[in-house]
Amino acid sequence: AVWLWIGDSDARLKRVLNGGAGGGAEGAKPGEGKRSAGLLDAVLGRSRKQKSESGESDVEALAFDLELTAICLRAGLPIGRALALAAAAGGDRSNLGALSRALELGQTDFDDQHLSEVIVLIRFSAQTGAALAGLLSAMAYDLRRAEHQRRRLAAAKLGVQLVIPLGACILPAFILLGVVPVVLTLID
């Protein structure tokens, strides 16, 4: 990752995100860049499928995209470009691409609470000079922790909610199969 800091980091990061395509790589065969870009699309397509199959939430996707943005910022990219590249790498699943375009146009109002928080962090960083990469990484960590806590609470509630149907189904079955035959045997 150190080589991202040297020279034209924007072009180097594009090459990394595009799977080595373009940028005049030495020793590259003709058409190799297209194959690499196609491979990147296939990998991203597979990761989108995995997201839908694995149950990754939008909050987890945003946290991952914020981490990508923080990496781009640490590589020396400007904020708008870092947001755009992170959005492109993740298929803009968390609307960071829209945020990047909105920031370029000066729009700072978003309906999404999490994107509004990102804008607040960007403003804070611009006003105070604090490193935005660290702030975005911390926000990603907080988002993951809150999502984990939300899932734990949902699992705890599910356990309580399952007791009622379990009791409604198992108790009558126990009475019919266990108690009624004994009572009928005692009556005879």
Short mmCIF file of C-alpha atoms in Angstrom, two decimals:
data_model
loop_
_atom_site.label_atom_id
_atom_site.label_comp_id
_atom_site.label_asym_id
_atom_site.label_seq_id
_atom_site.Cartn_x
_atom_site.Cartn_y
_atom_site.Cartn_z
CA ALA A 1 0.00 0.00 0.00
CA VAL A 2 3.02 2.27 0.37
CA TRP A 3 3.43 2.66 -3.38
CA LEU A 4 0.03 4.40 -3.52
CA TRP A 5 1.60 7.42 -1.85
CA ILE A 6 4.26 7.85 -4.52
CA GLY A 7 3.58 9.74 -7.74
CA ASP A 8 0.15 9.81 -9.33
CA SER A 9 -1.80 7.98 -6.66
CA ASP A 10 -5.13 8.59 -8.39
CA ALA A 11 -4.05 6.70 -11.51
CA ARG A 12 -2.45 3.96 -9.45
CA LEU A 13 -5.57 3.52 -7.36
CA LYS A 14 -7.67 3.33 -10.52
CA ARG A 15 -5.40 0.57 -11.78
CA VAL A 16 -5.72 -1.28 -8.48
CA LEU A 17 -9.50 -0.94 -8.42
CA ASN A 18 -9.76 -1.92 -12.09
CA GLY A 19 -7.74 -5.05 -11.52
CA GLY A 20 -4.59 -3.67 -13.15
CA ALA A 21 -6.33 -2.42 -16.30
CA GLY A 22 -5.12 0.61 -18.21
CA GLY A 23 -2.55 3.16 -17.16
CA GLY A 24 0.12 1.83 -19.51
CA ALA A 25 1.24 -1.09 -17.41
CA GLU A 26 4.51 -2.41 -18.66
CA GLY A 27 4.43 -5.86 -20.15
CA ALA A 28 0.65 -5.83 -20.52
CA LYS A 29 -0.68 -7.79 -23.45
CA PRO A 30 -3.31 -6.25 -25.74
CA GLY A 31 -6.79 -6.91 -24.36
CA GLU A 32 -5.45 -7.87 -20.96
CA GLY A 33 -6.88 -4.71 -19.43
CA LYS A 34 -10.35 -5.55 -20.74
CA ARG A 35 -10.09 -9.03 -19.29
CA SER A 36 -8.98 -7.59 -15.95
CA ALA A 37 -11.83 -5.08 -15.95
CA GLY A 38 -14.24 -7.90 -16.82
CA LEU A 39 -12.81 -9.95 -13.99
CA LEU A 40 -13.33 -7.02 -11.63
CA ASP A 41 -16.96 -6.73 -12.79
CA ALA A 42 -17.44 -10.46 -12.28
CA VAL A 43 -15.96 -10.28 -8.79
CA LEU A 44 -18.09 -7.27 -7.89
CA GLY A 45 -21.16 -8.98 -9.33
CA ARG A 46 -20.42 -12.05 -7.27
CA SER A 47 -19.95 -9.92 -4.15
CA ARG A 48 -23.35 -8.28 -4.78
CA LYS A 49 -24.91 -11.75 -5.04
CA GLN A 50 -23.11 -12.79 -1.88
CA LYS A 51 -24.46 -9.67 -0.17
CA SER A 52 -28.03 -10.59 -1.01
CA GLU A 53 -27.48 -14.25 -0.10
CA SER A 54 -25.47 -13.63 3.06
CA GLY A 55 -27.92 -11.08 4.42
CA GLU A 56 -25.42 -8.21 4.58
CA SER A 57 -27.37 -5.15 5.62
CA ASP A 58 -27.20 -1.71 4.07
CA VAL A 59 -25.45 -0.47 7.21
CA GLU A 60 -22.69 -3.06 6.81
CA ALA A 61 -22.35 -2.13 3.13
CA LEU A 62 -22.04 1.55 4.06
CA ALA A 63 -19.43 0.73 6.71
CA PHE A 64 -17.39 -1.21 4.16
CA ASP A 65 -17.68 1.62 1.62
CA LEU A 66 -16.62 4.16 4.25
CA GLU A 67 -13.54 2.04 4.96
CA LEU A 68 -12.75 2.04 1.22
CA THR A 69 -13.14 5.82 1.19
CA ALA A 70 -10.81 6.13 4.18
CA ILE A 71 -8.20 4.01 2.36
CA CYS A 72 -8.48 6.26 -0.69
CA LEU A 73 -8.09 9.35 1.51
CA ARG A 74 -5.02 7.87 3.16
CA ALA A 75 -3.64 7.31 -0.35
CA GLY A 76 -3.84 11.07 -0.87
CA LEU A 77 -6.97 11.38 -3.01
CA PRO A 78 -9.33 14.33 -2.63
CA ILE A 79 -12.62 13.70 -0.84
CA GLY A 80 -14.89 13.78 -3.89
CA ARG A 81 -12.65 11.43 -5.86
CA ALA A 82 -12.28 9.04 -2.91
CA LEU A 83 -16.06 8.86 -2.51
CA ALA A 84 -16.53 8.28 -6.24
CA LEU A 85 -13.93 5.49 -6.38
CA ALA A 86 -15.32 3.77 -3.29
CA ALA A 87 -18.81 3.98 -4.80
CA ALA A 88 -17.59 2.55 -8.10
CA ALA A 89 -15.78 -0.30 -6.36
CA GLY A 90 -18.87 -1.27 -4.40
CA GLY A 91 -21.41 -0.68 -7.16
CA ASP A 92 -22.72 2.45 -5.39
CA ARG A 93 -24.77 0.29 -3.05
CA SER A 94 -24.60 2.90 -0.28
CA ASN A 95 -25.12 6.01 -2.46
CA LEU A 96 -21.61 7.37 -1.93
CA GLY A 97 -21.50 8.18 -5.65
CA ALA A 98 -24.57 10.37 -5.26
CA LEU A 99 -22.96 11.95 -2.21
CA SER A 100 -19.81 12.68 -4.21
CA ARG A 101 -21.80 14.32 -7.00
CA ALA A 102 -23.91 16.27 -4.50
CA LEU A 103 -20.82 17.58 -2.73
CA GLU A 104 -19.40 18.73 -6.05
CA LEU A 105 -22.63 20.68 -6.65
CA GLY A 106 -22.74 22.04 -3.09
CA GLN A 107 -25.81 20.12 -1.95
CA THR A 108 -25.63 19.04 1.67
CA ASP A 109 -29.16 17.83 2.43
CA PHE A 110 -29.86 14.09 2.36
CA ASP A 111 -32.82 12.09 3.56
CA ASP A 112 -30.58 9.21 4.55
CA GLN A 113 -29.44 9.65 8.15
CA HIS A 114 -26.09 7.93 7.64
CA LEU A 115 -25.17 10.02 4.59
CA SER A 116 -26.09 13.15 6.55
CA GLU A 117 -23.68 12.01 9.25
CA VAL A 118 -20.96 11.58 6.61
CA ILE A 119 -21.60 15.15 5.44
CA VAL A 120 -21.32 16.37 9.03
CA LEU A 121 -17.95 14.58 9.31
CA ILE A 122 -16.76 16.12 6.04
CA ARG A 123 -17.74 19.60 7.25
CA PHE A 124 -16.10 18.99 10.62
CA SER A 125 -12.92 17.86 8.92
CA ALA A 126 -12.90 20.88 6.62
CA GLN A 127 -13.45 23.32 9.50
CA THR A 128 -11.04 21.83 12.01
CA GLY A 129 -8.41 20.22 9.82
CA ALA A 130 -8.95 16.81 11.42
CA ALA A 131 -8.07 13.84 9.25
CA LEU A 132 -11.25 12.65 7.54
CA ALA A 133 -9.90 9.13 7.02
CA GLY A 134 -9.78 8.47 10.75
CA LEU A 135 -13.23 9.95 11.25
CA LEU A 136 -14.72 7.77 8.50
CA SER A 137 -13.02 4.66 9.90
CA ALA A 138 -14.42 5.45 13.34
CA MET A 139 -17.89 5.96 11.87
CA ALA A 140 -17.62 2.63 10.05
CA TYR A 141 -16.65 0.94 13.32
CA ASP A 142 -19.59 2.58 15.12
CA LEU A 143 -21.99 1.54 12.36
CA ARG A 144 -20.81 -2.07 12.55
CA ARG A 145 -21.05 -2.10 16.33
CA ALA A 146 -24.59 -0.63 16.28
CA GLU A 147 -25.67 -3.15 13.63
CA HIS A 148 -24.22 -6.00 15.70
CA GLN A 149 -26.09 -4.74 18.77
CA ARG A 150 -29.32 -4.42 16.77
CA ARG A 151 -28.97 -8.01 15.57
CA ARG A 152 -28.29 -9.29 19.09
CA LEU A 153 -31.44 -7.57 20.38
CA ALA A 154 -33.48 -8.97 17.48
CA ALA A 155 -32.20 -12.48 18.26
CA ALA A 156 -33.09 -12.07 21.94
CA LYS A 157 -36.61 -10.88 21.06
CA LEU A 158 -37.03 -13.78 18.66
CA GLY A 159 -36.28 -16.26 21.44
CA VAL A 160 -38.99 -14.75 23.61
CA GLN A 161 -41.49 -14.56 20.75
CA LEU A 162 -40.95 -18.24 19.86
CA VAL A 163 -42.02 -19.42 23.33
CA ILE A 164 -45.70 -18.69 22.66
CA PRO A 165 -46.07 -20.80 19.48
CA LEU A 166 -43.91 -23.49 21.02
CA GLY A 167 -46.19 -23.65 24.05
CA ALA A 168 -49.33 -23.51 21.94
CA CYS A 169 -48.18 -26.47 19.82
CA ILE A 170 -46.20 -28.66 22.21
CA LEU A 171 -48.46 -28.46 25.26
CA PRO A 172 -51.62 -29.75 23.48
CA ALA A 173 -49.56 -32.48 21.81
CA PHE A 174 -48.12 -33.53 25.17
CA ILE A 175 -51.59 -33.63 26.72
CA LEU A 176 -53.07 -35.65 23.84
CA LEU A 177 -50.18 -38.13 23.59
CA GLY A 178 -49.10 -38.34 27.22
CA VAL A 179 -51.92 -37.55 29.60
CA VAL A 180 -55.06 -38.68 27.72
CA PRO A 181 -53.88 -42.31 27.19
CA VAL A 182 -52.97 -42.59 30.88
CA VAL A 183 -56.35 -41.22 31.95
CA LEU A 184 -58.17 -43.56 29.53
CA THR A 185 -56.17 -46.50 30.86
CA LEU A 186 -57.06 -45.60 34.45
CA ILE A 187 -60.75 -45.27 33.59
CA ASP A 188 -60.86 -48.76 32.02
#
